[in-house]
Amino acid sequence: MVDVIVGAQGGDEGKGKISAYLSLNDNYDYCVKVGGPNAGHTVFFNGKIFPLKSIPAGFVNPKTKLVLTAGSYIITEWFLKEVKETDTEDRIIIDPNCVVITQEQINEERNNTHLMANIGSVGTGLGIAIRDRIERKKIKFAKDVPELRKFVKPVYEILHSAIVKGKKVLIEGTQGFKLSLLHGEYPYVTSRDTTASTFLAETGLGPKYVSDVYSVLKPYVSRVGPGPLEKEITDPKELEKYHTQGREIGSVSKRLRRIGEFEFENVRKAIIINSATKIAITHFDIICTQKFKNIKEIKEKKAKDFIKIISKLSKTYPYPKLALISVGPDTKDIIDLR
Ligand code: IMP
Ligand code: MG
């Protein structure tokens, strides 16, 4: 069985947090990270903060094996540092075709003024590495790097035989729907598609195995770089709450994220294209100060109104159900409605 986590907005919806919670609570045997090191996530666990760019957030469950795919891109030095910090050396599996981004590719991206200034690229070399792969240039794969060789294993065989035995796989998608190269707000997008089908293809799994697609969203939208935000919030006083309590600072880029009001149509489109079956709300504490166990107990107007918006979204086939609400930064700060 395979579940997939996707971002329904402009990235940084808190997919890492949802992945960490699900790995712990639902005991996935494998947690998969696709995409590149431009997608960072911060995991708050056991009183520690882990800023990750290479390792899936599911590392918090010591029984979960951690997988990087043929559609994953890593920077060797960053990856090895995170392996050490998370003490996960014996649980990592890397596909031989996982791409290792070179210093030349990083330099080229950082010197590309179009990407850096106009698109707002994070500067991790991901876009250049993907371009080089498409041009069929000589690139570096995980299997070519001596320090990585011990992690390199046939991911498709391992996951396939695990699925046959009834084991559980969680795919942690990267970025958000607005940043999809195919369906997002071109040209203000990343260098890959960011929807569930692509995450499966990158992992090497077909669509038949999927049970649930978790669409992760916030009660507002953030964007690290330039590009559309329907109703951008520009009042510095109002923005401060998002940048402090909401921690809306780029985890890789360190830029203050731009903030906009919730975009209904964009999320509806994301639900359709991802075939989302479950909705996970994060950063709910930004609009709700009261404690609650059930959504019926919610009294605060902003929070109540937002839950109504979500019920409207749930009327879109395949009728995603509100499943999880994140009410604080720690991995365990979750109201589980499943
Ligand atoms: P690139 O993927 O680094 O080329 O960046 C392209 C655009 O996507 C820029 O606006 C980035 O800020 C944005 N972006 C890339 N990765 C992330 C992410 O993980 N979270 C949020 N925005 C991202
Ligand atoms: Mg992020």
Coordinates of C-alpha atoms and ligand atoms in Angstrom, one line a residue:
M1 CA 0.0 0.0 0.0
V2 CA 1.2 3.5 -0.9
D3 CA 0.1 6.9 0.4
V4 CA 1.3 10.1 -1.2
I5 CA 1.7 13.6 0.4
V6 CA 1.4 16.6 -1.9
G7 CA 1.4 20.3 -1.4
A8 CA -1.7 22.1 -2.6
Q9 CA -0.3 25.7 -2.6
G10 CA 3.0 27.5 -3.1
G11 CA 5.3 25.0 -1.3
D12 CA 6.1 25.0 2.4
E13 CA 2.6 23.8 3.4
G14 CA 4.1 21.7 6.1
K15 CA 4.4 18.4 4.2
G16 CA 7.4 17.4 6.3
K17 CA 5.4 17.8 9.5
I18 CA 2.5 15.7 8.1
S19 CA 5.0 13.1 6.9
A20 CA 6.7 12.9 10.3
Y21 CA 3.4 12.6 12.1
L22 CA 2.1 9.9 9.7
S23 CA 5.4 7.9 9.9
L24 CA 5.2 7.8 13.6
N25 CA 1.5 7.3 14.0
D26 CA 0.7 5.0 11.1
N27 CA 4.0 3.1 11.1
Y28 CA 5.1 3.2 7.5
D29 CA 7.8 0.7 6.6
Y30 CA 9.3 3.1 4.0
C31 CA 9.3 6.9 3.7
V32 CA 10.4 8.2 0.3
K33 CA 11.7 11.7 -0.6
V34 CA 11.6 12.8 -4.2
G35 CA 12.9 16.1 -5.7
G36 CA 15.9 18.2 -4.7
P37 CA 17.5 20.0 -1.9
N38 CA 15.7 23.3 -2.8
A39 CA 12.8 21.8 -0.8
G40 CA 13.7 22.1 2.8
H41 CA 11.6 21.1 5.8
T42 CA 12.0 21.7 9.4
V43 CA 11.0 18.9 11.8
F44 CA 10.4 19.7 15.5
F45 CA 10.8 16.4 17.4
N46 CA 11.7 15.4 21.0
G47 CA 12.7 19.0 21.8
K48 CA 15.1 19.2 18.8
I49 CA 14.8 21.0 15.5
F50 CA 16.0 19.2 12.4
P51 CA 16.4 21.4 9.3
L52 CA 16.3 18.9 6.5
K53 CA 17.0 19.1 2.7
S54 CA 17.9 15.6 1.8
I55 CA 16.3 13.1 4.2
P56 CA 12.6 12.4 4.4
A57 CA 10.9 13.7 7.6
G58 CA 9.7 10.1 8.3
F59 CA 13.1 9.5 9.9
V60 CA 11.4 10.3 13.3
N61 CA 10.1 6.7 13.4
P62 CA 13.2 4.6 14.0
K63 CA 11.6 1.6 12.2
T64 CA 10.9 3.5 9.0
K65 CA 13.4 2.9 6.2
L66 CA 14.3 6.1 4.2
V67 CA 14.4 6.1 0.5
L68 CA 15.8 8.4 -2.2
T69 CA 14.7 7.7 -5.7
A70 CA 15.6 8.0 -9.4
G71 CA 13.8 11.3 -9.3
S72 CA 15.7 12.6 -6.2
Y73 CA 18.6 15.0 -6.4
I74 CA 21.1 15.4 -3.6
I75 CA 24.2 17.4 -2.7
T76 CA 26.6 14.8 -1.2
E77 CA 27.9 17.0 1.6
W78 CA 24.5 18.2 2.8
F79 CA 23.2 14.6 2.6
L80 CA 26.0 13.1 4.7
K81 CA 25.7 15.8 7.3
E82 CA 22.0 15.1 7.7
V83 CA 22.5 11.4 7.9
K84 CA 24.8 12.0 10.8
E85 CA 22.5 14.5 12.6
T86 CA 19.6 12.2 12.3
D87 CA 21.6 9.1 13.0
T88 CA 20.0 7.2 10.2
E89 CA 22.9 5.6 8.4
D90 CA 21.6 2.0 8.7
R91 CA 18.1 2.9 7.3
I92 CA 18.9 4.8 4.1
I93 CA 18.4 3.3 0.6
I94 CA 19.3 5.3 -2.5
D95 CA 18.3 4.4 -6.1
P96 CA 21.4 4.1 -8.3
N97 CA 19.9 6.7 -10.6
C98 CA 19.5 9.3 -7.9
V99 CA 21.4 12.4 -9.2
V100 CA 24.2 14.0 -7.3
I101 CA 24.3 17.7 -8.0
T102 CA 27.9 19.0 -8.7
Q103 CA 29.5 22.2 -7.5
E104 CA 29.7 23.3 -11.1
Q105 CA 25.9 22.9 -11.4
I106 CA 25.4 24.9 -8.2
N107 CA 27.7 27.6 -9.4
E108 CA 26.0 27.8 -12.8
E109 CA 22.6 28.2 -11.2
R110 CA 23.8 30.9 -8.8
N111 CA 25.3 32.8 -11.7
N112 CA 22.2 32.6 -13.8
T113 CA 20.5 35.9 -13.3
H114 CA 17.3 34.9 -15.0
L115 CA 16.8 32.0 -12.7
M116 CA 18.0 33.8 -9.5
A117 CA 16.4 37.2 -10.0
N118 CA 13.4 36.6 -12.2
I119 CA 12.2 33.2 -11.0
G120 CA 13.7 33.3 -7.5
S121 CA 15.5 30.0 -7.7
V122 CA 16.8 28.8 -4.4
G123 CA 20.3 28.3 -6.0
T124 CA 20.8 24.6 -5.2
G125 CA 21.7 23.6 -8.7
L126 CA 18.6 21.5 -9.1
G127 CA 17.3 23.2 -12.3
I128 CA 20.7 23.0 -14.0
A129 CA 21.1 19.3 -13.0
I130 CA 17.7 18.5 -14.5
R131 CA 18.6 20.4 -17.7
D132 CA 21.9 18.5 -18.0
R133 CA 20.0 15.2 -17.6
I134 CA 17.5 16.2 -20.3
E135 CA 20.4 17.2 -22.6
R136 CA 21.9 13.7 -21.9
K137 CA 25.2 15.2 -20.8
K138 CA 27.5 13.3 -18.5
I139 CA 26.1 13.7 -15.0
K140 CA 26.8 12.2 -11.7
F141 CA 24.7 9.5 -10.2
A142 CA 24.7 8.2 -6.6
K143 CA 26.2 4.9 -7.9
D144 CA 29.3 6.9 -9.1
V145 CA 30.1 8.4 -5.7
P146 CA 32.2 6.2 -3.4
E147 CA 30.8 7.7 -0.2
L148 CA 27.3 6.9 -1.3
R149 CA 27.8 3.4 -2.7
K150 CA 26.9 1.6 0.5
F151 CA 23.4 3.2 0.4
V152 CA 22.8 2.3 -3.2
K153 CA 20.2 -0.5 -3.7
P154 CA 17.6 -1.4 -6.3
V155 CA 14.7 0.7 -5.0
Y156 CA 12.1 -0.7 -7.4
E157 CA 12.8 -4.3 -6.3
I158 CA 12.8 -3.4 -2.6
L159 CA 9.6 -1.4 -2.7
H160 CA 7.8 -3.8 -5.0
S161 CA 8.5 -6.8 -2.8
A162 CA 7.6 -4.8 0.3
I163 CA 4.2 -3.9 -1.3
V164 CA 3.6 -7.5 -2.3
K165 CA 4.0 -8.4 1.4
G166 CA 1.5 -5.8 2.5
K167 CA 4.0 -3.3 3.8
K168 CA 3.3 0.4 3.8
V169 CA 5.1 3.1 1.8
L170 CA 4.7 6.9 2.3
I171 CA 5.9 9.2 -0.5
E172 CA 6.8 12.6 0.7
G173 CA 6.2 15.0 -2.2
T174 CA 8.1 18.2 -2.6
Q175 CA 7.1 21.9 -3.3
G176 CA 3.5 22.8 -4.0
F177 CA 0.9 22.8 -6.7
K178 CA 1.5 26.5 -7.8
L179 CA 5.2 25.5 -8.4
S180 CA 4.5 22.7 -10.8
L181 CA 6.3 22.9 -14.1
L182 CA 3.2 21.4 -15.8
H183 CA 0.2 22.7 -13.9
G184 CA 1.5 25.7 -11.9
E185 CA 2.0 29.4 -12.5
Y186 CA 4.7 29.2 -15.3
P187 CA 7.3 30.7 -15.4
Y188 CA 7.2 31.1 -11.6
V189 CA 7.6 27.4 -11.0
T190 CA 10.3 24.9 -10.1
S191 CA 12.0 22.6 -12.6
R192 CA 9.7 19.5 -12.1
D193 CA 6.1 18.7 -11.9
T194 CA 4.9 18.6 -8.3
T195 CA 1.8 16.4 -8.4
A196 CA 1.2 12.9 -7.1
S197 CA 1.6 11.0 -10.4
T198 CA 5.0 12.5 -11.0
F199 CA 6.1 11.6 -7.4
L200 CA 5.1 8.0 -8.1
A201 CA 7.0 8.0 -11.4
E202 CA 10.1 9.4 -9.7
T203 CA 9.8 6.7 -7.1
G204 CA 9.4 3.9 -9.7
L205 CA 5.9 2.9 -8.6
G206 CA 2.7 2.7 -10.7
P207 CA -0.6 4.3 -9.7
K208 CA -2.3 1.0 -8.9
Y209 CA -0.8 0.7 -5.4
V210 CA -2.0 4.1 -4.1
S211 CA -4.5 4.2 -1.2
D212 CA -4.6 7.8 -0.1
V213 CA -3.3 11.1 -1.4
Y214 CA -2.9 13.7 1.4
S215 CA -3.3 17.3 0.1
V216 CA -1.5 19.6 2.6
L217 CA -2.6 23.2 2.8
K218 CA -2.5 26.2 5.1
P219 CA -5.3 28.7 5.8
Y220 CA -3.2 31.2 3.7
V221 CA -0.7 30.9 0.9
S222 CA 3.0 31.6 1.0
R223 CA 5.6 32.1 -1.8
V224 CA 9.3 32.4 -1.3
G225 CA 10.0 33.9 -4.7
P226 CA 8.2 36.1 -7.3
G227 CA 5.0 35.0 -9.0
P228 CA 1.2 35.3 -8.4
L229 CA -0.4 35.6 -5.0
E230 CA -4.1 36.4 -5.5
K231 CA -4.6 38.6 -2.5
E232 CA -1.2 39.4 -1.2
I233 CA -0.9 40.7 2.4
T234 CA 1.3 43.8 2.4
D235 CA 0.6 45.4 5.8
P236 CA 3.9 45.0 7.7
K237 CA 2.0 44.7 11.0
E238 CA -0.2 41.9 9.8
L239 CA 2.7 40.2 8.1
E240 CA 4.8 40.0 11.3
K241 CA 2.5 37.4 12.8
Y242 CA 3.2 35.1 9.8
H243 CA 7.0 35.6 10.0
T244 CA 7.2 35.1 13.7
Q245 CA 4.5 32.7 15.0
G246 CA 4.1 31.2 11.5
R247 CA 7.9 30.8 11.0
E248 CA 7.4 31.8 7.4
I249 CA 11.1 32.2 6.5
G250 CA 12.6 30.1 3.7
S251 CA 14.2 27.0 5.2
V252 CA 16.8 26.8 2.4
S253 CA 16.6 30.3 1.0
K254 CA 16.3 32.1 4.4
R255 CA 14.1 34.7 2.7
L256 CA 11.0 36.1 4.4
R257 CA 8.1 34.4 2.6
R258 CA 5.5 36.5 0.9
I259 CA 2.0 35.8 2.2
G260 CA -1.5 35.9 0.6
E261 CA -5.0 35.0 1.5
F262 CA -6.3 31.5 0.8
E263 CA -6.8 30.7 -2.9
F264 CA -9.9 28.5 -3.3
E265 CA -9.7 27.8 -7.1
N266 CA -6.1 26.9 -7.0
V267 CA -6.6 24.3 -4.2
R268 CA -9.7 22.9 -6.0
K269 CA -7.5 22.4 -9.1
A270 CA -4.8 20.8 -6.9
I271 CA -7.4 18.4 -5.5
I272 CA -8.5 17.4 -9.0
I273 CA -5.0 17.0 -10.5
N274 CA -3.7 15.1 -7.5
S275 CA -6.9 13.0 -7.0
A276 CA -6.6 14.0 -3.3
T277 CA -8.5 11.7 -0.9
K278 CA -7.5 13.4 2.3
I279 CA -6.9 17.0 3.4
A280 CA -4.4 18.0 6.1
I281 CA -4.5 21.6 7.3
T282 CA -1.3 23.0 8.9
H283 CA -0.6 26.3 10.7
F284 CA -4.2 26.3 11.9
D285 CA -3.0 28.0 15.1
I286 CA -2.5 31.1 13.1
I287 CA -6.3 31.5 12.8
C288 CA -7.4 29.7 15.9
T289 CA -6.2 30.3 19.5
Q290 CA -8.6 28.0 21.3
K291 CA -7.9 24.3 22.0
F292 CA -10.2 21.7 20.6
K293 CA -10.5 18.0 20.0
N294 CA -13.3 18.0 17.4
I295 CA -14.1 20.6 14.7
K296 CA -17.6 21.0 16.2
E297 CA -16.0 22.6 19.3
I298 CA -14.5 25.4 17.2
K299 CA -16.1 28.8 18.2
E300 CA -13.7 31.4 16.7
K301 CA -15.1 33.0 13.6
K302 CA -12.0 32.9 11.4
A303 CA -11.4 29.2 12.2
K304 CA -15.0 28.3 11.7
D305 CA -15.2 30.1 8.4
F306 CA -12.1 28.3 7.2
I307 CA -13.5 24.9 8.1
K308 CA -16.6 25.8 6.0
I309 CA -14.3 26.5 3.0
I310 CA -12.7 23.1 3.5
S311 CA -16.1 21.4 3.5
K312 CA -16.8 23.1 0.2
L313 CA -13.5 21.8 -1.2
S314 CA -14.5 18.3 0.0
K315 CA -17.4 18.3 -2.5
T316 CA -14.9 18.0 -5.3
Y317 CA -14.4 14.4 -6.6
P318 CA -12.8 12.2 -5.2
Y319 CA -14.2 14.0 -2.1
P320 CA -11.2 14.5 0.1
K321 CA -12.0 14.2 3.8
L322 CA -10.5 16.6 6.3
A323 CA -8.2 14.2 8.1
L324 CA -5.5 16.1 10.0
I325 CA -5.2 19.6 11.6
S326 CA -1.8 20.8 12.7
V327 CA -2.1 23.2 15.7
G328 CA 1.5 23.8 16.6
P329 CA 5.1 23.2 15.5
D330 CA 5.8 19.8 17.2
T331 CA 5.4 16.6 15.3
K332 CA 2.8 15.6 17.8
D333 CA 0.7 18.8 17.7
I334 CA -1.9 17.3 15.5
I335 CA -5.7 16.8 15.8
D336 CA -6.3 13.5 14.0
L337 CA -9.9 13.3 12.7
R338 CA -9.5 10.0 10.8
Ligands
IMP1 P1 14.0 26.5 -7.9 O1 13.1 25.3 -7.8 O2 15.1 26.6 -6.9 O3 14.5 26.8 -9.3 O4 13.0 27.8 -7.6 C1 11.9 28.1 -8.5 C2 10.8 28.7 -7.7 O5 10.2 27.8 -6.8 C3 11.3 29.9 -6.7 O6 10.2 30.9 -6.6 C4 11.5 29.2 -5.4 O7 11.4 30.1 -4.3 C5 10.3 28.2 -5.4 N1 10.7 27.0 -4.6 C6 11.5 26.0 -4.9 N2 11.5 25.1 -4.0 C7 10.6 25.5 -3.0 C8 10.2 25.0 -1.8 O8 10.6 23.9 -1.3 N3 9.3 25.7 -1.1 C9 8.8 26.9 -1.6 N4 9.2 27.4 -2.7 C10 10.1 26.7 -3.5
MG2 MG 10.1 24.1 2.6

